[in-house]
Amino acid sequence: MRGFVNRTGEFEELNTVLIGEDGDPRVISVCVIAGTAGVGKTSLALRWAYQVRDRFPDGQLYINLRGYDPGEPVTAQEALHRFLVALGVRAHSVPQDPDAAAALYRSRLADRRMLVVLDNAATPDQVRPLLPGSAGCLTVVTSRNRLSSLAVRDGAHRLTLGTLPEPEAVALLRAVTAGYRPEDDEDKLTELARLCARLPLALRIAAERAVSYPHMRLDDLIADLRDESALWDALSTGDDEEAGAVRTVFAWSYRALPEQTARLFRLLGLHPGPEFGLHAAAALAGLPPNRTRQLLDSLVGAHLLEQTAPDRYQFHDLLRAYAADQAQQEEPPEEQQAALRRVLDWYLHTADAAQSWINPAEARLELAPPADGTHPLSFPDYNAAVDWSERDHTNLLQAVRAAASTGQDRLTWQLSAVLSNAQSPSAPVADWLAVGRLGLAAAGRLGDRIAEGQLLTELGMGYTRINRLTESLECHRNALAIWRELGDRLGEAHSLNLIGLAHLRTRRLDDAARHFEQAAAAFQEQDSAHWEATMLSNLASTHYHAGRLPEAADAVRRALAAHRSLDNQRGEGNVLRLMSDLQCERGEVEEAMKSAQAALDIALGLRHHRLEGFWLITLGNAQRAGGRFADALGSYHRSATLHRRLGDRSREALAWHGAGETYRHLGRRAEAADFHRQAAAVHHELGDAWHEALALDGLATALFDEDPEAAHRHWTEALSLLSGYDDPRAVTVRDRIELRATETN
């Protein structure tokens, strides 16, 4: 491929090479633009994308993969999530499984003509899941790596960018400085370009430095840069001339900063995440936000920092690495530690403030006052807290890792514990589990039994939500032992309740009821009205699953009154879900739909995707009972996609089962059988005999007319699975299946 770089650093003829003379983007489906650090690949790709936007009528997608950032690169799964949301998929409907997300992404692009720009990629594996399958789409990948396997396996065309030719480098300097300085001598500009190794990033920074000193002779600026270059030549091996030139220009520009601005620059290199807000930057510097904003504006003006949104900033990855290096060299270790401690403390206390809105019923940690110079945020309402939690989700996870890597055990466990309750309700629980384990290890090193109990409790709940019930029970039982060892009756009550919920998930109903009753007694001793109401709800659910409907109805009535008196929306929504199930069984279908919709409205108001997904199954069941089959299928589909993203395969399979029942009522038995078959396979894999049996019953019913022999086999297998259950509902289901199985013989 050929082209030329113009005076502002863009590759003009990339247009005709990639698109072709007839304007058809199908000439090339993937192009890799490779080049060394600071060569301007991103600027080129974005400018070109803007110029050819009319060639892609369905739009463009862009993401910085941060492949060479000092922190964690963007994973393909995270990129898929962002792209799918941009393509109109609701955030809570994006599959959590990477293969499923990639398949949905390609299906969304199948009939579109779009440009996809994957910036700053490190490896082919980071890129490959993001390549569209459609011939009408073009993907442009920028990287410092040649990514050769994309050319070999995926047919990518590779364009290697070198430095700017000398005339274009000089033209770039003139373009940036025009109007700000007297016209500089061509030879002097050529010398300045040479010292910048003719790299666009270095040239831009050097030009901005010249603009900042309009009355200083270019000779003097060049002398400063030449002195800086000589210093780096003496310190380096000379193996990487271009990288040395970039670093020389960074140092040259950095040393021209006023001291307070330079200090903020290097301290920002210590921030744990790739992007940060104004108040986090202020915490790092120990300065008031207004003064910090002024300093940040200066760094943006010097091209040492990029502003991404109001009061949001990020570094070019090279500049971030340089800033961190300067912090290591110029800040005493105690100052580095103090700055990192301030920003981690800021995240801890701000997350604690968010928890008070997102999970107000959960006990808040007793935290030491914020570090001096730290001004944590507070939030006016629930939505503001959730907005912040969503925006800073990556930073919060990275804050835990930063605390752990620097040996700050107390901060590590506190950050992980607070984050478990301050996460956005849409955040996948798997994101937190890794840092939760870091927190537990830190608590163990401190010998802090209370902290260990809290982290075990949070980990147990996380494992329950992704159906790792053996690990969940182990965590909760270990936590229960700690609370009993410490004589903490309230902690004991919480663990008893959570063990009961794990038993309820596995349909060990007598064990579940016993644990709920023990927990209820302990909560009553502690005068905890919220949790007493919650125990009523959990007992109601146990009675309902066992088929003890009068007992369930009585508990539902009392639990609903209790939750409403406490203004506990989540509790009220859960009871309304149970009420809908009861109303369905009594044939009160319209009332059941109203109750389920009221529950769902609460989940939507809370932006709580886990509750939304679960309660959609109840709404689908009521809609199906009322003959509103299209609505029911919509509810089940949405529930399944939510649960897939959240990693809850059990409830995803429950949604499939509901879809199978609905298709059977529509007379579409082949589709019904497919959904039941999928549900049975998942429940079998999870070791859930009860729901596997129900799915096999649905499968047998769907197959009965065309294949009675297969139906009989499935009913026989279902009866075998049900043999271990003796509650009233199980007896009723078993009797019904035995009757159907007998009819097939």
XYZ file of C-alpha atoms in Angstrom:
745
model
C 0.000 0.000 0.000
C 1.102 3.498 -0.709
C 0.191 6.986 0.385
C 1.751 10.146 1.692
C 1.639 12.051 4.968
C 0.412 15.598 4.539
C 1.505 18.663 6.466
C -0.775 17.931 9.405
C 0.387 14.349 9.701
C -2.440 12.445 7.961
C -1.992 9.776 5.310
C -3.962 11.213 2.415
C -4.103 8.318 -0.037
C -5.202 5.734 2.506
C -8.655 6.701 1.273
C -8.270 5.399 -2.250
C -6.179 2.383 -1.255
C -8.645 0.997 1.263
C -11.875 2.006 -0.408
C -11.006 1.437 -4.007
C -11.742 3.519 -7.043
C -15.425 2.621 -7.084
C -15.941 3.539 -3.445
C -16.604 -0.055 -2.427
C -15.285 -0.844 1.080
C -15.289 -4.548 0.337
C -11.935 -4.318 -1.393
C -10.284 -4.775 2.019
C -11.976 -5.958 5.209
C -9.131 -5.480 7.708
C -6.216 -3.045 7.623
C -3.452 -2.953 10.253
C -1.654 0.388 10.581
C 1.581 -0.379 12.400
C 4.271 2.001 13.520
C 6.564 2.919 16.354
C 5.606 4.935 19.408
C 4.626 8.510 18.666
C 4.242 7.977 14.907
C 0.688 9.322 14.830
C -1.264 6.175 13.941
C -4.303 7.225 15.966
C -4.436 10.717 14.496
C -4.163 9.272 11.020
C -6.871 6.666 11.526
C -9.341 9.064 13.145
C -8.815 11.829 10.603
C -9.209 9.400 7.750
C -12.324 7.901 9.366
C -13.852 11.373 9.501
C -12.997 12.071 5.866
C -14.669 8.899 4.588
C -17.689 8.840 6.898
C -20.048 9.128 3.911
C -18.705 5.793 2.598
C -20.076 4.018 5.673
C -23.747 4.997 5.873
C -24.431 2.868 8.959
C -21.811 4.631 11.082
C -18.460 4.067 12.722
C -17.242 2.384 15.908
C -14.066 3.378 17.745
C -12.296 2.060 20.831
C -8.875 2.595 22.409
C -7.781 -0.912 23.409
C -4.970 0.485 25.587
C -2.680 -2.313 24.475
C 0.450 -0.470 25.549
C -1.000 1.353 28.530
C 0.882 0.821 31.825
C -2.353 -0.482 33.351
C -4.718 -3.235 32.292
C -5.550 -3.329 28.546
C -9.175 -3.321 27.445
C -10.327 -6.917 27.039
C -12.187 -8.086 23.961
C -15.230 -8.744 26.170
C -15.227 -5.177 27.479
C -14.851 -3.824 23.945
C -17.707 -6.010 22.728
C -19.881 -4.687 25.533
C -19.204 -1.071 24.510
C -19.760 -1.782 20.824
C -23.004 -3.673 21.372
C -24.382 -0.854 23.512
C -23.413 1.591 20.745
C -25.257 -0.673 18.281
C -28.470 -0.390 20.275
C -28.249 -3.406 22.581
C -29.277 -2.433 26.092
C -26.339 -2.669 28.505
C -28.014 -5.305 30.650
C -28.740 -7.458 27.583
C -25.120 -7.862 26.451
C -24.072 -11.515 26.909
C -21.374 -12.125 29.500
C -20.071 -15.135 27.599
C -17.409 -13.823 25.154
C -18.403 -16.175 22.335
C -22.063 -15.251 22.671
C -21.207 -11.545 22.762
C -19.040 -11.895 19.652
C -21.812 -13.767 17.843
C -24.362 -11.077 18.722
C -21.920 -8.370 17.603
C -21.394 -10.010 14.215
C -25.119 -10.540 13.749
C -25.729 -6.842 14.478
C -23.215 -5.887 11.787
C -24.312 -8.542 9.283
C -26.310 -6.231 6.999
C -24.511 -2.970 7.727
C -21.744 -0.973 6.102
C -19.689 0.303 9.024
C -16.134 1.338 9.804
C -14.601 -0.155 12.954
C -11.452 1.500 14.344
C -9.519 -0.593 16.882
C -6.872 1.728 18.243
C -3.711 0.832 20.155
C -4.000 -2.949 19.949
C -1.332 -5.146 21.516
C -2.078 -8.669 20.282
C -4.140 -10.415 17.593
C -6.215 -12.123 20.311
C -7.321 -8.716 21.555
C -8.498 -7.823 18.043
C -9.878 -11.015 16.545
C -13.228 -11.190 18.452
C -13.926 -7.605 17.330
C -13.651 -8.277 13.603
C -17.055 -8.106 11.885
C -18.134 -11.043 9.796
C -19.796 -8.809 7.226
C -18.067 -8.067 3.925
C -19.648 -4.618 3.984
C -17.612 -3.524 6.990
C -14.009 -2.349 7.167
C -11.830 -2.641 10.271
C -8.792 -0.418 10.796
C -6.403 -1.572 13.527
C -3.581 0.616 14.839
C -0.713 -0.903 16.779
C 2.977 -0.645 17.534
C 3.079 -4.366 16.755
C 2.908 -5.662 13.185
C 0.191 -8.185 14.231
C 1.415 -10.525 11.517
C -1.028 -13.330 12.309
C -3.948 -11.059 11.373
C -2.470 -10.862 7.888
C -1.858 -14.607 7.737
C -5.102 -15.900 9.280
C -7.565 -13.075 8.708
C -6.409 -11.606 5.412
C -5.520 -8.214 6.873
C -3.561 -5.741 4.787
C -0.715 -4.155 6.676
C 0.402 -0.538 6.349
C 3.635 0.255 8.184
C 4.087 3.926 9.018
C 7.495 5.426 9.472
C 8.368 8.909 10.553
C 7.208 11.956 8.609
C 9.304 13.036 5.653
C 11.228 16.175 6.508
C 9.075 18.621 4.462
C 5.865 17.312 6.072
C 7.422 17.462 9.543
C 8.356 21.094 9.004
C 4.887 21.803 7.578
C 3.311 20.331 10.715
C 5.403 22.629 12.922
C 4.399 25.622 10.827
C 0.705 24.660 10.892
C 0.607 24.496 14.697
C 2.651 27.659 15.334
C 1.090 29.816 12.592
C -0.401 32.989 14.001
C 1.255 32.576 17.383
C 4.895 33.337 16.524
C 6.816 35.367 13.969
C 7.570 33.163 10.964
C 10.485 30.943 11.965
C 13.462 30.166 9.765
C 13.103 27.022 7.642
C 16.489 25.676 8.702
C 15.645 26.133 12.375
C 12.338 24.331 11.964
C 14.166 21.538 10.153
C 16.574 21.214 13.083
C 13.661 21.148 15.531
C 11.962 18.446 13.440
C 15.179 16.386 13.411
C 15.480 16.578 17.190
C 11.883 15.315 17.385
C 12.834 12.389 15.081
C 10.026 13.660 12.785
C 7.437 11.857 14.977
C 3.982 13.505 14.999
C 3.413 13.167 18.762
C 6.803 14.711 19.567
C 6.338 17.407 16.907
C 2.951 18.423 18.324
C 4.325 18.757 21.835
C 7.362 20.698 20.615
C 5.146 23.011 18.564
C 2.910 23.690 21.559
C 6.020 24.526 23.583
C 7.063 27.017 20.904
C 3.572 28.551 20.920
C 3.779 28.954 24.699
C 6.941 31.080 24.321
C 6.119 33.274 21.308
C 8.876 35.810 22.008
C 11.670 33.287 22.686
C 13.994 32.725 19.756
C 13.664 29.314 18.171
C 17.444 29.001 18.564
C 17.017 29.058 22.324
C 14.228 26.489 22.264
C 16.341 24.239 20.050
C 19.343 24.659 22.343
C 17.213 23.529 25.298
C 15.981 20.520 23.372
C 19.490 19.703 22.114
C 20.781 19.778 25.707
C 17.970 17.459 26.747
C 18.770 15.184 23.810
C 22.427 15.039 24.773
C 21.431 14.028 28.288
C 19.267 11.175 27.024
C 21.959 10.080 24.572
C 24.359 9.752 27.484
C 21.868 7.749 29.530
C 20.528 5.461 26.807
C 21.966 2.557 24.842
C 21.058 4.128 21.494
C 19.100 1.023 20.460
C 15.831 2.900 19.935
C 16.422 6.307 18.420
C 12.736 7.112 17.930
C 11.713 6.182 21.479
C 14.618 8.258 22.762
C 13.448 11.241 20.729
C 9.921 10.964 22.099
C 11.226 10.763 25.626
C 13.522 13.736 24.978
C 10.565 15.872 23.886
C 8.501 14.695 26.864
C 11.296 15.720 29.213
C 11.821 19.015 27.398
C 8.131 19.925 27.669
C 7.808 18.588 31.203
C 10.745 20.622 32.511
C 9.136 23.795 31.181
C 6.072 23.291 33.382
C 5.621 25.395 36.506
C 6.496 23.362 39.576
C 2.943 22.763 40.801
C 1.790 21.708 37.325
C 4.806 19.397 36.945
C 4.088 17.848 40.345
C 0.482 17.113 39.354
C 1.675 15.608 36.059
C 4.000 13.116 37.718
C 1.552 12.267 40.521
C -1.143 11.491 37.940
C 1.168 8.725 36.754
C 0.403 6.970 40.052
C -3.366 6.861 39.430
C -4.465 3.202 39.363
C -6.777 3.420 36.340
C -6.444 4.679 32.746
C -8.949 7.532 33.043
C -9.712 9.738 36.022
C -11.960 12.510 37.209
C -11.163 15.931 38.577
C -11.749 14.997 42.212
C -9.549 11.905 42.038
C -6.782 14.075 40.568
C -7.298 16.576 43.385
C -6.930 13.780 45.937
C -3.669 12.632 44.351
C -2.261 16.148 44.525
C -3.784 17.023 47.892
C -5.150 20.241 46.350
C -8.593 21.864 46.177
C -10.596 20.846 43.069
C -10.679 24.383 41.617
C -6.900 24.713 41.709
C -6.513 21.181 40.350
C -8.772 22.027 37.408
C -6.514 24.956 36.509
C -3.455 22.714 36.548
C -5.208 20.044 34.492
C -6.168 22.666 31.912
C -2.501 23.632 31.665
C -1.507 20.019 31.030
C -4.211 19.660 28.372
C -2.955 22.856 26.712
C 0.600 21.487 26.659
C -0.619 18.250 24.985
C 0.559 16.268 28.019
C -2.979 15.215 28.940
C -6.235 14.639 27.062
C -9.652 15.779 28.272
C -12.279 13.151 27.427
C -15.395 14.724 28.981
C -16.234 17.505 31.442
C -13.892 16.941 34.397
C -12.623 13.619 32.941
C -9.060 13.108 31.695
C -6.672 10.487 30.401
C -3.027 10.163 29.336
C -1.566 8.936 26.092
C -0.113 5.636 27.312
C 3.472 6.790 26.644
C 2.907 9.948 28.654
C 1.370 7.986 31.488
C 4.425 5.753 31.631
C 6.661 8.827 31.518
C 4.681 10.527 34.308
C 4.928 7.420 36.497
C 8.670 7.257 35.843
C 9.076 10.907 36.820
C 7.160 10.256 40.023
C 9.543 7.410 40.826
C 12.576 9.600 40.147
C 11.514 12.917 41.653
C 9.020 12.181 44.411
C 10.398 10.787 47.657
C 8.965 7.337 48.442
C 6.949 8.740 51.328
C 5.376 11.365 49.021
C 4.466 8.699 46.461
C 2.931 6.563 49.176
C 1.022 9.528 50.586
C -0.365 10.475 47.149
C -1.456 6.910 46.380
C -2.946 6.596 49.846
C -4.932 9.808 49.340
C -6.457 8.696 46.046
C -7.224 5.179 47.326
C -8.780 6.742 50.414
C -10.809 9.010 48.142
C -12.144 6.012 46.215
C -12.892 4.179 49.479
C -14.910 7.003 51.035
C -16.653 7.936 47.785
C -17.649 4.299 47.250
C -18.916 4.207 50.828
C -21.097 7.237 50.070
C -22.393 5.477 46.931
C -23.216 2.351 48.966
C -25.514 4.385 51.194
C -27.762 4.834 48.143
C -27.136 1.636 46.166
C -27.351 -0.860 49.064
C -28.612 1.096 52.082
C -29.676 -2.021 54.009
C -26.135 -3.410 54.115
C -24.037 -2.365 57.104
C -21.396 0.231 56.299
C -17.822 -0.222 57.445
C -16.429 1.855 60.265
C -13.841 3.836 58.345
C -11.132 6.127 59.637
C -11.595 9.778 58.576
C -10.412 10.569 55.032
C -6.737 11.405 54.654
C -5.790 15.076 54.779
C -6.265 16.726 51.402
C -8.970 14.235 50.439
C -12.497 15.454 49.683
C -14.732 12.444 48.901
C -17.876 12.932 46.851
C -21.381 12.714 48.236
C -24.452 12.013 46.116
C -27.829 13.743 46.052
C -29.791 10.664 45.019
C -29.717 7.027 43.925
C -29.166 7.707 40.221
C -26.190 9.987 40.854
C -24.560 7.256 42.944
C -25.169 4.613 40.273
C -23.868 6.920 37.528
C -20.596 7.408 39.414
C -20.271 3.702 40.170
C -20.744 2.792 36.515
C -18.295 5.441 35.302
C -15.554 4.548 37.779
C -16.101 0.794 37.854
C -12.699 0.011 36.305
C -10.939 2.507 38.563
C -12.502 0.936 41.661
C -11.321 -2.536 40.668
C -7.866 -1.161 39.908
C -7.816 0.666 43.252
C -8.140 -2.664 45.070
C -5.317 -4.131 42.996
C -3.131 -1.074 43.598
C -3.668 -1.319 47.358
C -2.818 -5.037 47.282
C 0.302 -4.592 45.149
C 1.673 -1.928 47.516
C 1.069 -4.004 50.641
C -1.746 -1.846 52.042
C -3.736 -4.725 53.501
C -6.252 -2.679 55.453
C -7.131 -0.573 52.421
C -7.238 -3.702 50.241
C -9.888 -5.485 52.282
C -11.876 -2.320 52.973
C -11.941 -1.291 49.316
C -13.012 -4.763 48.193
C -15.697 -4.991 50.897
C -17.154 -1.549 50.180
C -17.023 -2.134 46.425
C -19.106 -5.302 46.787
C -22.014 -3.133 47.948
C -21.200 0.008 45.946
C -21.002 -1.649 42.524
C -23.476 -0.577 39.926
C -26.389 -3.050 39.918
C -25.524 -3.756 36.270
C -21.934 -4.827 37.025
C -21.221 -8.545 36.466
C -20.404 -10.188 39.796
C -17.427 -11.979 38.239
C -15.647 -8.614 37.973
C -15.690 -8.316 41.748
C -14.849 -11.904 42.733
C -11.141 -11.587 41.866
C -10.678 -8.458 43.977
C -12.857 -9.994 46.693
C -10.332 -12.793 47.002
C -7.563 -10.177 47.253
C -9.470 -8.575 50.100
C -9.935 -11.886 51.904
C -6.207 -12.659 51.649
C -5.374 -9.195 53.017
C -7.749 -9.665 55.958
C -6.121 -13.019 56.673
C -2.659 -11.466 56.733
C -3.901 -8.887 59.231
C -5.528 -11.568 61.382
C -8.720 -9.491 61.269
C -11.457 -12.049 61.865
C -14.298 -9.557 61.419
C -12.917 -8.536 58.032
C -12.519 -12.189 57.041
C -16.130 -12.858 57.999
C -17.353 -9.913 55.938
C -15.346 -10.877 52.857
C -16.391 -14.535 53.132
C -20.005 -13.380 53.269
C -19.637 -11.205 50.170
C -17.786 -13.937 48.282
C -20.482 -16.444 49.213
C -23.189 -14.191 47.794
C -21.151 -13.666 44.637
C -20.678 -17.396 44.114
C -24.425 -17.966 44.595
C -25.203 -15.498 41.823
C -23.124 -17.444 39.316
C -24.353 -20.870 40.511
C -21.140 -21.985 42.194
C -23.173 -23.184 45.136
C -20.611 -25.527 46.675
C -18.146 -22.653 47.001
C -20.931 -20.398 48.221
C -21.880 -22.757 51.042
C -18.244 -23.183 52.023
C -17.806 -19.412 52.307
C -20.995 -18.935 54.324
C -20.228 -21.813 56.678
C -16.740 -20.453 57.289
C -18.230 -17.017 57.957
C -20.786 -18.568 60.336
C -17.988 -20.217 62.296
C -16.219 -16.852 62.614
C -19.351 -15.067 63.866
C -19.978 -17.779 66.437
C -16.340 -17.643 67.510
C -16.674 -13.878 68.025
C -20.117 -14.074 69.611
C -21.526 -11.842 66.855
C -25.209 -12.737 66.861
C -26.139 -10.389 64.005
C -23.360 -11.749 61.765
C -24.518 -15.259 62.640
C -28.071 -14.375 61.589
C -26.888 -13.103 58.205
C -24.879 -16.268 57.550
C -27.830 -18.481 58.535
C -30.036 -16.580 56.103
C -27.521 -16.873 53.274
C -27.013 -20.596 53.884
C -30.790 -20.905 53.736
C -30.848 -19.133 50.364
C -28.203 -21.508 49.000
C -30.346 -24.454 50.137
C -33.404 -22.843 48.539
C -31.512 -22.657 45.228
C -30.831 -26.402 45.425
C -34.394 -27.160 46.618
C -33.331 -28.507 49.996
C -36.471 -26.909 51.335
C -36.497 -28.292 54.867
C -32.885 -27.208 55.377
C -33.707 -23.791 53.920
C -36.721 -23.316 56.206
C -34.748 -24.364 59.290
C -31.989 -21.848 58.566
C -34.499 -19.067 57.836
C -36.315 -19.717 61.116
C -33.046 -19.650 63.062
C -32.036 -16.442 61.310
C -35.433 -14.860 61.994
C -35.083 -15.564 65.729
C -31.610 -14.005 65.778
C -32.745 -10.926 63.850
C -35.662 -10.532 66.253
C -33.223 -10.605 69.186
C -31.240 -7.834 67.481
C -34.400 -5.794 66.827
C -33.609 -5.718 63.095
C -36.984 -4.994 61.474
C -35.588 -4.926 57.921
C -34.117 -8.393 58.153
C -37.118 -9.798 60.026
C -39.220 -8.734 57.032
C -36.692 -10.329 54.697
C -36.933 -13.621 56.623
C -40.707 -13.559 56.189
C -40.165 -13.178 52.428
C -37.685 -16.057 52.330
C -39.991 -18.320 54.335
C -42.841 -17.384 52.000
C -40.698 -18.423 49.045
C -39.839 -21.727 50.741
C -43.506 -22.493 51.435
C -44.434 -21.615 47.855
C -41.772 -23.874 46.323
C -42.911 -26.705 48.591
C -46.519 -26.239 47.466
C -47.753 -25.119 50.876
C -49.826 -22.336 49.405
C -51.893 -21.197 52.431
C -48.734 -20.808 54.522
C -47.044 -18.997 51.621
C -49.989 -16.623 51.174
C -50.024 -15.717 54.869
C -46.272 -15.039 54.906
C -46.543 -12.975 51.697
C -49.284 -10.798 53.194
C -47.278 -10.096 56.353
C -43.991 -9.585 54.467
C -45.541 -7.117 52.019
C -46.959 -5.018 54.855
C -43.603 -5.077 56.661
C -41.540 -4.055 53.622
C -43.943 -1.245 52.728
C -43.849 0.106 56.277
C -40.042 0.181 56.021
C -40.126 1.736 52.519
C -37.940 -1.149 51.335
C -38.486 -1.217 47.577
C -36.331 -4.252 46.843
C -38.118 -6.262 49.513
C -41.503 -5.103 48.264
C -40.639 -6.080 44.701
C -39.557 -9.563 45.759
C -42.814 -10.112 47.656
C -44.841 -8.851 44.690
C -43.036 -11.473 42.588
C -44.144 -14.178 45.006
C -47.667 -12.761 45.119
C -47.829 -12.957 41.311
C -46.842 -16.637 41.414
C -49.537 -17.358 43.995
C -52.163 -15.438 42.035
C -51.269 -17.406 38.906
C -51.818 -20.693 40.733
C -55.203 -19.475 41.965
C -56.206 -18.502 38.418
C -56.127 -14.765 39.159
C -54.218 -14.043 35.974
C -54.893 -10.314 35.552
C -53.909 -9.673 39.171
C -50.793 -11.808 38.661
C -49.694 -9.716 35.678
C -50.256 -6.486 37.623
C -48.231 -7.745 40.592
C -45.370 -8.915 38.371
C -45.347 -5.648 36.431
C -45.269 -3.673 39.684
C -42.259 -5.721 40.806
C -40.533 -5.177 37.471
C -41.140 -1.423 37.651
C -39.305 -1.374 40.978
C -36.329 -3.234 39.475
C -36.229 -0.830 36.522
C -36.363 2.162 38.843
C -33.423 0.745 40.797
C -31.519 -0.027 37.551
C -30.990 -3.451 39.129
C -30.415 -5.913 36.319
C -30.238 -9.050 38.438
C -33.666 -8.380 39.946
C -35.056 -7.276 36.593
C -33.960 -10.498 34.938
C -35.407 -12.701 37.687
C -38.705 -10.877 37.947
C -39.146 -10.917 34.168
C -39.526 -14.693 34.411
C -42.473 -14.205 36.771
C -44.013 -11.634 34.426
C -43.541 -14.026 31.497
C -45.269 -16.811 33.423
C -48.258 -14.554 34.150
C -48.414 -13.336 30.546
C -48.332 -16.907 29.286
C -51.119 -17.892 31.684
C -53.156 -14.957 30.332
C -52.659 -16.003 26.713
C -50.372 -13.047 25.923
C -47.811 -15.283 24.270
C -45.894 -12.661 22.281
C -45.430 -10.574 25.426
C -44.341 -13.644 27.361
C -41.707 -14.526 24.761
C -40.392 -10.975 24.942
C -40.096 -11.198 28.730
C -38.323 -14.557 28.608
C -35.912 -13.430 25.906
C -34.967 -10.305 27.819
C -34.544 -12.306 31.008
C -32.309 -14.857 29.299
C -30.013 -12.210 27.825
C -29.784 -10.401 31.165
C -28.865 -13.565 33.020
C -26.358 -14.583 30.371
C -24.566 -11.275 30.796
C -24.642 -11.577 34.583
C -23.313 -15.141 34.441
C -26.386 -16.770 36.035
C -26.834 -19.819 33.826
C -29.483 -21.365 36.058
C -31.893 -18.474 35.684
C -31.049 -18.159 32.006
C -32.191 -21.771 31.655
C -35.385 -20.976 33.603
C -36.139 -18.295 31.020
C -35.539 -20.841 28.239
C -37.942 -23.220 29.956
C -40.592 -20.489 30.024
C -40.035 -19.840 26.322
C -40.405 -23.561 25.634
C -43.751 -23.674 27.466
C -44.927 -20.646 25.497
C -43.971 -22.109 22.125
C -45.822 -25.313 23.068
C -48.973 -23.308 23.750
C -48.548 -21.704 20.335
C -48.385 -25.146 18.741
C -44.753 -24.646 17.695
C -43.582 -27.878 19.227
C -40.194 -28.172 17.525
C -39.127 -24.789 18.921
C -40.562 -25.713 22.293
C -38.528 -28.909 22.327
C -35.344 -27.024 21.439
C -35.724 -24.617 24.361
C -36.588 -27.388 26.830
C -33.646 -29.441 25.603
C -31.261 -26.513 26.179
C -32.693 -25.849 29.622
C -32.395 -29.503 30.642
C -28.749 -29.616 29.517
C -27.796 -26.577 31.595
C -29.622 -27.782 34.702
C -27.973 -31.183 34.310
C -24.561 -29.549 34.072
C -25.286 -27.513 37.203
C -26.504 -30.574 39.111
C -30.017 -29.135 39.545
C -32.143 -32.287 39.454
C -35.456 -30.538 40.143
C -35.319 -28.070 37.282
C -33.786 -30.647 34.968
C -36.809 -32.858 35.649
C -39.226 -29.989 34.881
C -37.391 -29.255 31.634
C -37.497 -32.939 30.652
C -41.221 -32.972 31.385
C -41.645 -29.979 29.071
C -39.511 -31.680 26.421
C -41.539 -34.906 26.654
C -44.811 -32.995 26.367
C -43.547 -31.137 23.285
C -42.430 -34.394 21.635
C -45.379 -36.576 22.635
C -47.514 -36.264 19.497
C -44.673 -36.983 17.043
C -42.460 -39.283 19.105
C -44.274 -40.921 22.068
C -41.369 -43.298 22.656
C -38.903 -40.431 23.139
C -41.429 -38.648 25.360
C -41.717 -41.756 27.524
C -37.914 -41.921 27.915
C -37.773 -38.314 29.038
C -40.642 -38.761 31.516
C -38.958 -41.852 32.928
C -35.740 -39.908 33.397
C -37.645 -37.032 35.009
C -39.286 -39.417 37.493
C -35.875 -40.777 38.438
C -34.629 -37.249 39.136
C -37.703 -36.435 41.232
C -37.391 -39.485 43.449
C -35.366 -37.555 46.013
C -38.088 -34.952 46.705
C -41.086 -35.524 48.979
C -42.652 -32.073 49.485
C -46.299 -31.550 48.381
C -45.405 -29.831 45.109
C -42.921 -32.557 44.187
C -45.518 -35.251 44.933
C -48.059 -33.482 42.702
C -45.571 -33.119 39.833
C -44.435 -36.735 40.171
C -48.019 -38.038 40.156
C -48.845 -36.039 37.034
C -45.756 -37.274 35.156
C -46.379 -40.882 36.219
C -49.885 -40.601 34.783
C -48.596 -39.228 31.457
C -45.839 -41.821 31.289
C -48.375 -44.593 31.894
C -50.555 -43.256 29.069
C -47.686 -43.660 26.582
C -47.311 -47.390 27.210
